[in-house]
mmCIF file of C-alpha atoms in Angstrom:
data_model
loop_
_atom_site.group_PDB
_atom_site.id
_atom_site.type_symbol
_atom_site.label_atom_id
_atom_site.label_comp_id
_atom_site.label_asym_id
_atom_site.label_seq_id
_atom_site.Cartn_x
_atom_site.Cartn_y
_atom_site.Cartn_z
ATOM 1 C CA UNK N 1 24.054 -6.660 78.534
ATOM 2 C CA UNK N 2 21.046 -4.060 79.105
ATOM 3 C CA UNK N 3 20.975 -0.581 78.384
ATOM 4 C CA UNK N 4 19.471 1.659 81.258
ATOM 5 C CA UNK N 5 15.812 0.804 80.060
ATOM 6 C CA UNK N 6 16.639 -2.380 78.274
ATOM 7 C CA UNK N 7 14.644 -4.753 80.713
ATOM 8 C CA UNK N 8 12.164 -2.370 81.889
ATOM 9 C CA UNK N 9 8.645 -1.573 81.308
ATOM 10 C CA UNK N 10 7.405 0.251 78.337
ATOM 11 C CA UNK N 11 4.445 -0.223 75.986
ATOM 12 C CA UNK N 12 3.010 -3.634 75.775
ATOM 13 C CA UNK N 13 3.719 -6.019 72.771
ATOM 14 C CA UNK N 14 1.257 -8.545 73.953
ATOM 15 C CA UNK N 15 -0.958 -8.568 77.117
ATOM 16 C CA UNK N 16 0.552 -10.764 79.937
ATOM 17 C CA UNK N 17 -1.494 -13.549 81.039
ATOM 18 C CA UNK N 18 -3.628 -13.386 84.071
ATOM 19 C CA UNK N 19 -4.185 -15.767 86.938
ATOM 20 C CA UNK N 20 -7.492 -15.773 88.738
ATOM 21 C CA UNK N 21 -7.988 -16.056 92.317
ATOM 22 C CA UNK N 22 -9.122 -19.753 91.957
ATOM 23 C CA UNK N 23 -5.852 -20.371 89.793
ATOM 24 C CA UNK N 24 -3.743 -19.177 92.605
ATOM 25 C CA UNK N 25 -5.365 -21.060 95.045
ATOM 26 C CA UNK N 26 -5.132 -24.333 93.395
ATOM 27 C CA UNK N 27 -1.609 -23.770 92.315
ATOM 28 C CA UNK N 28 -0.547 -22.912 95.855
ATOM 29 C CA UNK N 29 -2.195 -26.182 96.902
ATOM 30 C CA UNK N 30 -0.549 -27.960 94.240
ATOM 31 C CA UNK N 31 -3.663 -29.101 92.829
ATOM 32 C CA UNK N 32 -3.309 -27.530 89.469
ATOM 33 C CA UNK N 33 -0.345 -26.836 86.770
ATOM 34 C CA UNK N 34 -0.277 -23.479 85.304
ATOM 35 C CA UNK N 35 1.595 -22.269 82.074
ATOM 36 C CA UNK N 36 5.095 -20.685 82.823
ATOM 37 C CA UNK N 37 3.876 -17.576 81.260
ATOM 38 C CA UNK N 38 1.128 -17.248 83.658
ATOM 39 C CA UNK N 39 3.270 -18.086 86.914
ATOM 40 C CA UNK N 40 5.935 -15.343 85.730
ATOM 41 C CA UNK N 41 3.449 -12.731 85.149
ATOM 42 C CA UNK N 42 2.134 -13.155 88.832
ATOM 43 C CA UNK N 43 4.504 -12.295 91.570
ATOM 44 C CA UNK N 44 2.557 -14.445 94.077
ATOM 45 C CA UNK N 45 2.837 -17.448 91.653
ATOM 46 C CA UNK N 46 6.231 -16.847 90.814
ATOM 47 C CA UNK N 47 7.436 -16.767 94.443
ATOM 48 C CA UNK N 48 5.533 -19.916 95.279
ATOM 49 C CA UNK N 49 7.264 -21.634 92.201
ATOM 50 C CA UNK N 50 10.667 -20.496 92.913
ATOM 51 C CA UNK N 51 10.459 -21.373 96.496
ATOM 52 C CA UNK N 52 11.037 -25.104 95.752
ATOM 53 C CA UNK N 53 14.667 -24.460 94.931
ATOM 54 C CA UNK N 54 17.294 -25.360 97.088
ATOM 55 C CA UNK N 55 20.325 -23.531 97.891
ATOM 56 C CA UNK N 56 24.058 -24.603 97.206
ATOM 57 C CA UNK N 57 27.249 -23.014 97.017
ATOM 58 C CA UNK N 58 29.613 -23.011 94.121
ATOM 59 C CA UNK N 59 33.477 -22.661 94.886
ATOM 60 C CA UNK N 60 35.951 -21.608 92.592
ATOM 61 C CA UNK N 61 39.553 -23.149 92.859
ATOM 62 C CA UNK N 62 40.708 -19.788 93.605
ATOM 63 C CA UNK N 63 38.535 -19.619 96.658
ATOM 64 C CA UNK N 64 35.572 -17.442 95.394
ATOM 65 C CA UNK N 65 32.163 -18.760 96.536
ATOM 66 C CA UNK N 66 28.871 -18.009 95.008
ATOM 67 C CA UNK N 67 25.333 -19.130 96.111
ATOM 68 C CA UNK N 68 23.005 -20.696 93.556
ATOM 69 C CA UNK N 69 19.761 -22.525 93.680
ATOM 70 C CA UNK N 70 18.979 -25.701 92.130
ATOM 71 C CA UNK N 71 15.862 -27.439 91.065
ATOM 72 C CA UNK N 72 15.741 -31.164 90.503
ATOM 73 C CA UNK N 73 13.465 -33.013 88.126
ATOM 74 C CA UNK N 74 11.361 -36.006 89.102
ATOM 75 C CA UNK N 75 13.351 -38.648 87.035
ATOM 76 C CA UNK N 76 17.269 -39.036 87.570
ATOM 77 C CA UNK N 77 19.769 -39.225 86.160
ATOM 78 C CA UNK N 78 19.247 -36.013 84.276
ATOM 79 C CA UNK N 79 20.744 -33.473 81.766
ATOM 80 C CA UNK N 80 21.726 -29.893 83.362
ATOM 81 C CA UNK N 81 21.215 -26.327 82.529
ATOM 82 C CA UNK N 82 22.626 -23.427 84.038
ATOM 83 C CA UNK N 83 20.282 -20.313 84.153
ATOM 84 C CA UNK N 84 22.029 -16.950 84.078
ATOM 85 C CA UNK N 85 19.646 -14.044 85.184
ATOM 86 C CA UNK N 86 18.822 -10.596 83.718
ATOM 87 C CA UNK N 87 20.579 -7.527 84.985
ATOM 88 C CA UNK N 88 17.934 -7.556 87.903
ATOM 89 C CA UNK N 89 19.755 -10.324 89.525
ATOM 90 C CA UNK N 90 18.588 -13.798 90.739
ATOM 91 C CA UNK N 91 14.973 -13.178 91.476
ATOM 92 C CA UNK N 92 11.637 -14.909 91.664
ATOM 93 C CA UNK N 93 11.239 -14.841 87.885
ATOM 94 C CA UNK N 94 14.393 -16.852 87.164
ATOM 95 C CA UNK N 95 13.797 -19.331 90.119
ATOM 96 C CA UNK N 96 10.429 -19.882 88.653
ATOM 97 C CA UNK N 97 11.983 -20.452 85.191
ATOM 98 C CA UNK N 98 14.294 -22.991 86.878
ATOM 99 C CA UNK N 99 11.366 -24.949 88.365
ATOM 100 C CA UNK N 100 9.884 -25.064 85.015
ATOM 101 C CA UNK N 101 13.107 -26.522 83.585
ATOM 102 C CA UNK N 102 13.041 -29.372 86.335
ATOM 103 C CA UNK N 103 9.523 -30.085 85.239
ATOM 104 C CA UNK N 104 10.834 -30.492 81.744
ATOM 105 C CA UNK N 105 13.544 -33.174 82.716
ATOM 106 C CA UNK N 106 16.465 -30.986 83.630
ATOM 107 C CA UNK N 107 18.549 -30.402 86.739
ATOM 108 C CA UNK N 108 18.410 -26.402 86.678
ATOM 109 C CA UNK N 109 21.047 -24.299 88.539
ATOM 110 C CA UNK N 110 19.923 -20.768 88.832
ATOM 111 C CA UNK N 111 23.197 -18.677 89.546
ATOM 112 C CA UNK N 112 23.737 -15.488 91.311
ATOM 113 C CA UNK N 113 26.579 -13.631 89.675
ATOM 114 C CA UNK N 114 25.940 -10.447 91.923
ATOM 115 C CA UNK N 115 25.693 -12.097 95.201
ATOM 116 C CA UNK N 116 23.423 -9.277 96.255
ATOM 117 C CA UNK N 117 19.711 -8.722 96.602
ATOM 118 C CA UNK N 118 18.047 -8.424 93.228
ATOM 119 C CA UNK N 119 17.233 -4.813 91.969
ATOM 120 C CA UNK N 120 13.837 -3.600 91.627
ATOM 121 C CA UNK N 121 14.624 -0.278 89.724
ATOM 122 C CA UNK N 122 16.915 0.205 86.392
ATOM 123 C CA UNK N 123 19.043 2.453 88.504
ATOM 124 C CA UNK N 124 19.653 -0.435 90.914
ATOM 125 C CA UNK N 125 20.088 -3.120 88.116
ATOM 126 C CA UNK N 126 22.615 -0.830 86.354
ATOM 127 C CA UNK N 127 24.631 -0.343 89.570
ATOM 128 C CA UNK N 128 24.770 -4.198 90.006
ATOM 129 C CA UNK N 129 25.742 -4.827 86.637
ATOM 130 C CA UNK N 130 28.360 -2.178 86.778
ATOM 131 C CA UNK N 131 29.985 -3.809 90.061
ATOM 132 C CA UNK N 132 30.386 -7.117 88.567
ATOM 133 C CA UNK N 133 33.910 -8.549 88.211
ATOM 134 C CA UNK N 134 34.037 -10.254 84.756
ATOM 135 C CA UNK N 135 37.199 -12.490 85.663
ATOM 136 C CA UNK N 136 35.250 -13.592 88.949
ATOM 137 C CA UNK N 137 32.130 -14.190 87.070
ATOM 138 C CA UNK N 138 33.727 -16.291 84.476
ATOM 139 C CA UNK N 139 35.534 -18.427 87.096
ATOM 140 C CA UNK N 140 32.116 -18.885 89.019
ATOM 141 C CA UNK N 141 30.547 -20.116 85.844
ATOM 142 C CA UNK N 142 33.135 -22.390 85.097
ATOM 143 C CA UNK N 143 32.995 -23.847 88.434
ATOM 144 C CA UNK N 144 29.136 -24.125 87.973
ATOM 145 C CA UNK N 145 29.720 -26.286 85.017
ATOM 146 C CA UNK N 146 32.027 -28.545 86.695
ATOM 147 C CA UNK N 147 29.606 -28.748 89.730
ATOM 148 C CA UNK N 148 26.812 -29.965 87.172
ATOM 149 C CA UNK N 149 29.205 -32.230 85.120
ATOM 150 C CA UNK N 150 30.239 -34.053 88.213
ATOM 151 C CA UNK N 151 26.840 -34.025 90.043
ATOM 152 C CA UNK N 152 25.730 -37.293 91.132
ATOM 153 C CA UNK N 153 22.500 -37.207 89.374
ATOM 154 C CA UNK N 154 23.960 -35.673 86.294
ATOM 155 C CA UNK N 155 24.219 -37.335 82.824
ATOM 156 C CA UNK N 156 27.216 -35.379 82.536
ATOM 157 C CA UNK N 157 25.495 -33.053 79.785
ATOM 158 C CA UNK N 158 25.426 -29.327 80.633
ATOM 159 C CA UNK N 159 24.057 -26.502 78.795
ATOM 160 C CA UNK N 160 23.448 -22.718 79.579
ATOM 161 C CA UNK N 161 20.785 -20.251 78.992
ATOM 162 C CA UNK N 162 20.433 -16.594 79.828
ATOM 163 C CA UNK N 163 18.353 -13.429 79.298
ATOM 164 C CA UNK N 164 19.436 -9.908 78.759
ATOM 165 C CA UNK N 165 22.678 -9.616 80.882
ATOM 166 C CA UNK N 166 22.434 -13.301 81.127
ATOM 167 C CA UNK N 167 22.315 -13.888 77.497
ATOM 168 C CA UNK N 168 25.731 -12.409 77.102
ATOM 169 C CA UNK N 169 27.107 -14.363 79.969
ATOM 170 C CA UNK N 170 25.540 -17.574 78.630
ATOM 171 C CA UNK N 171 27.744 -17.053 75.472
ATOM 172 C CA UNK N 172 30.827 -16.104 77.835
ATOM 173 C CA UNK N 173 30.105 -19.526 79.462
ATOM 174 C CA UNK N 174 30.239 -21.292 76.206
ATOM 175 C CA UNK N 175 33.497 -19.411 75.269
ATOM 176 C CA UNK N 176 35.072 -20.232 78.601
ATOM 177 C CA UNK N 177 33.893 -23.922 79.109
ATOM 178 C CA UNK N 178 33.221 -27.096 77.385
ATOM 179 C CA UNK N 179 29.481 -26.908 77.836
ATOM 180 C CA UNK N 180 27.220 -29.040 75.260
ATOM 181 C CA UNK N 181 25.052 -26.149 74.169
ATOM 182 C CA UNK N 182 24.084 -22.430 74.804
ATOM 183 C CA UNK N 183 21.102 -20.298 74.302
ATOM 184 C CA UNK N 184 21.136 -16.574 74.205
ATOM 185 C CA UNK N 185 18.035 -14.511 74.816
ATOM 186 C CA UNK N 186 18.905 -10.835 73.401
ATOM 187 C CA UNK N 187 22.413 -10.726 75.151
ATOM 188 C CA UNK N 188 25.397 -8.737 74.134
ATOM 189 C CA UNK N 189 27.113 -10.941 71.564
ATOM 190 C CA UNK N 190 29.732 -8.123 70.342
ATOM 191 C CA UNK N 191 32.756 -10.656 69.908
ATOM 192 C CA UNK N 192 35.732 -10.681 67.596
ATOM 193 C CA UNK N 193 36.686 -13.616 65.660
ATOM 194 C CA UNK N 194 39.706 -14.154 68.263
ATOM 195 C CA UNK N 195 37.419 -14.148 71.100
ATOM 196 C CA UNK N 196 34.909 -16.719 69.341
ATOM 197 C CA UNK N 197 37.874 -18.968 68.652
ATOM 198 C CA UNK N 198 37.129 -20.990 71.662
ATOM 199 C CA UNK N 199 33.520 -21.607 71.020
ATOM 200 C CA UNK N 200 32.772 -25.513 70.501
ATOM 201 C CA UNK N 201 29.100 -25.693 71.882
ATOM 202 C CA UNK N 202 26.218 -25.521 69.339
ATOM 203 C CA UNK N 203 24.608 -22.186 70.077
ATOM 204 C CA UNK N 204 21.101 -20.623 69.645
ATOM 205 C CA UNK N 205 20.088 -17.137 69.635
ATOM 206 C CA UNK N 206 16.865 -15.123 70.121
ATOM 207 C CA UNK N 207 16.560 -11.345 69.145
ATOM 208 C CA UNK N 208 13.898 -8.877 68.670
ATOM 209 C CA UNK N 209 14.090 -6.617 65.496
ATOM 210 C CA UNK N 210 12.775 -3.670 67.547
ATOM 211 C CA UNK N 211 15.575 -4.028 70.100
ATOM 212 C CA UNK N 212 17.915 -0.863 69.964
ATOM 213 C CA UNK N 213 20.728 -2.094 71.792
ATOM 214 C CA UNK N 214 21.052 -5.618 70.798
ATOM 215 C CA UNK N 215 20.144 -4.774 67.227
ATOM 216 C CA UNK N 216 20.751 -6.357 63.801
ATOM 217 C CA UNK N 217 24.305 -4.532 63.499
ATOM 218 C CA UNK N 218 25.736 -6.270 66.374
ATOM 219 C CA UNK N 219 23.849 -9.755 65.782
ATOM 220 C CA UNK N 220 25.305 -9.635 62.093
ATOM 221 C CA UNK N 221 28.909 -8.497 63.277
ATOM 222 C CA UNK N 222 28.767 -11.566 65.695
ATOM 223 C CA UNK N 223 27.768 -14.055 62.827
ATOM 224 C CA UNK N 224 30.755 -12.586 60.633
ATOM 225 C CA UNK N 225 32.930 -13.301 63.540
ATOM 226 C CA UNK N 226 31.762 -16.669 63.667
ATOM 227 C CA UNK N 227 32.351 -17.467 59.954
ATOM 228 C CA UNK N 228 35.801 -15.871 60.108
ATOM 229 C CA UNK N 229 36.602 -18.285 62.968
ATOM 230 C CA UNK N 230 35.239 -21.015 61.060
ATOM 231 C CA UNK N 231 32.256 -21.857 63.399
ATOM 232 C CA UNK N 232 29.024 -22.807 61.749
ATOM 233 C CA UNK N 233 27.201 -24.725 64.538
ATOM 234 C CA UNK N 234 24.523 -21.919 65.385
ATOM 235 C CA UNK N 235 21.080 -20.768 64.716
ATOM 236 C CA UNK N 236 19.740 -17.339 65.227
ATOM 237 C CA UNK N 237 16.134 -16.277 65.188
ATOM 238 C CA UNK N 238 14.509 -12.795 64.709
ATOM 239 C CA UNK N 239 10.995 -12.022 66.062
ATOM 240 C CA UNK N 240 9.090 -8.894 65.444
ATOM 241 C CA UNK N 241 9.430 -8.009 69.237
ATOM 242 C CA UNK N 242 11.626 -5.728 71.414
ATOM 243 C CA UNK N 243 14.139 -6.269 74.205
ATOM 244 C CA UNK N 244 12.866 -8.628 77.103
ATOM 245 C CA UNK N 245 10.181 -9.925 74.841
ATOM 246 C CA UNK N 246 10.091 -13.285 76.853
ATOM 247 C CA UNK N 247 9.645 -11.741 80.169
ATOM 248 C CA UNK N 248 5.918 -11.698 81.221
ATOM 249 C CA UNK N 249 6.630 -9.540 84.262
ATOM 250 C CA UNK N 250 7.774 -6.627 81.904
ATOM 251 C CA UNK N 251 6.097 -4.238 79.551
ATOM 252 C CA UNK N 252 7.686 -5.565 76.434
ATOM 253 C CA UNK N 253 6.352 -9.083 76.622
ATOM 254 C CA UNK N 254 5.217 -10.643 73.502
ATOM 255 C CA UNK N 255 3.273 -13.835 74.150
ATOM 256 C CA UNK N 256 3.347 -15.688 70.683
ATOM 257 C CA UNK N 257 7.107 -14.898 70.227
ATOM 258 C CA UNK N 258 8.104 -16.042 73.916
ATOM 259 C CA UNK N 259 6.097 -19.109 73.269
ATOM 260 C CA UNK N 260 7.860 -19.907 70.050
ATOM 261 C CA UNK N 261 11.351 -18.979 71.535
ATOM 262 C CA UNK N 262 10.397 -21.537 74.270
ATOM 263 C CA UNK N 263 9.637 -24.267 72.076
ATOM 264 C CA UNK N 264 12.796 -23.647 69.891
ATOM 265 C CA UNK N 265 14.930 -23.627 72.986
ATOM 266 C CA UNK N 266 13.404 -26.837 74.560
ATOM 267 C CA UNK N 267 13.925 -28.766 71.257
ATOM 268 C CA UNK N 268 17.537 -27.494 71.020
ATOM 269 C CA UNK N 269 18.438 -28.751 74.448
ATOM 270 C CA UNK N 270 16.619 -31.995 73.902
ATOM 271 C CA UNK N 271 18.613 -32.403 70.942
ATOM 272 C CA UNK N 272 21.883 -31.675 72.445
ATOM 273 C CA UNK N 273 21.569 -32.684 76.075
ATOM 274 C CA UNK N 274 18.961 -35.254 75.982
#
């Protein structure tokens, strides 16, 4: 969950990477591979990377339908990952990350929990988040896990990852399903011992020491709930960074910490999904 300005733009913790005109031209021609951070920091490149995804429909047993977008790796069968968007909604940034996951060898499913165009302002994002039906969202994520588990090109392994609003829902997915691994980027982890009793998946969390909403008090309380519930398969990392530090399109981006979190996440998924 994000506060009103939780995923917005403030002072930079690290300058976002820049793409030159030659970089853009060669990338759009498919003649050069650029780092993910460079792609995410450039709206044109993020849009181009995300345009490779294909739309799919996820239908719940109750009849709810959700549009999602899928990116396929070059080598199949492959493990799978659900990507859950920030409070903005499913935008080109998340699509580009899904495309990168496919390059790393995963079937990547970017879900759209809102079913509406993504927001471009904090007020718009807050309205989208407030309008979410959590029961319906849980059903859609449960059906997304089943969709990936049974996909003809899947190895049967399923992970989840989310940022901000999506970080909390990545945890919720692990509580409501039998996924094989879950990653939380600065998401709401305020849970009681009773709520985490259903957690069976290994869990990784990335948090910023400067984050005023997803803070030490919340995360330490979550760790206590995990301990009381007898859950020990988790690893949390703290970075000298603020909320949304892994998003190059925002003003709180921290390049070194974002790369370290990415490397840790890739190693974690490789261990549990590979």
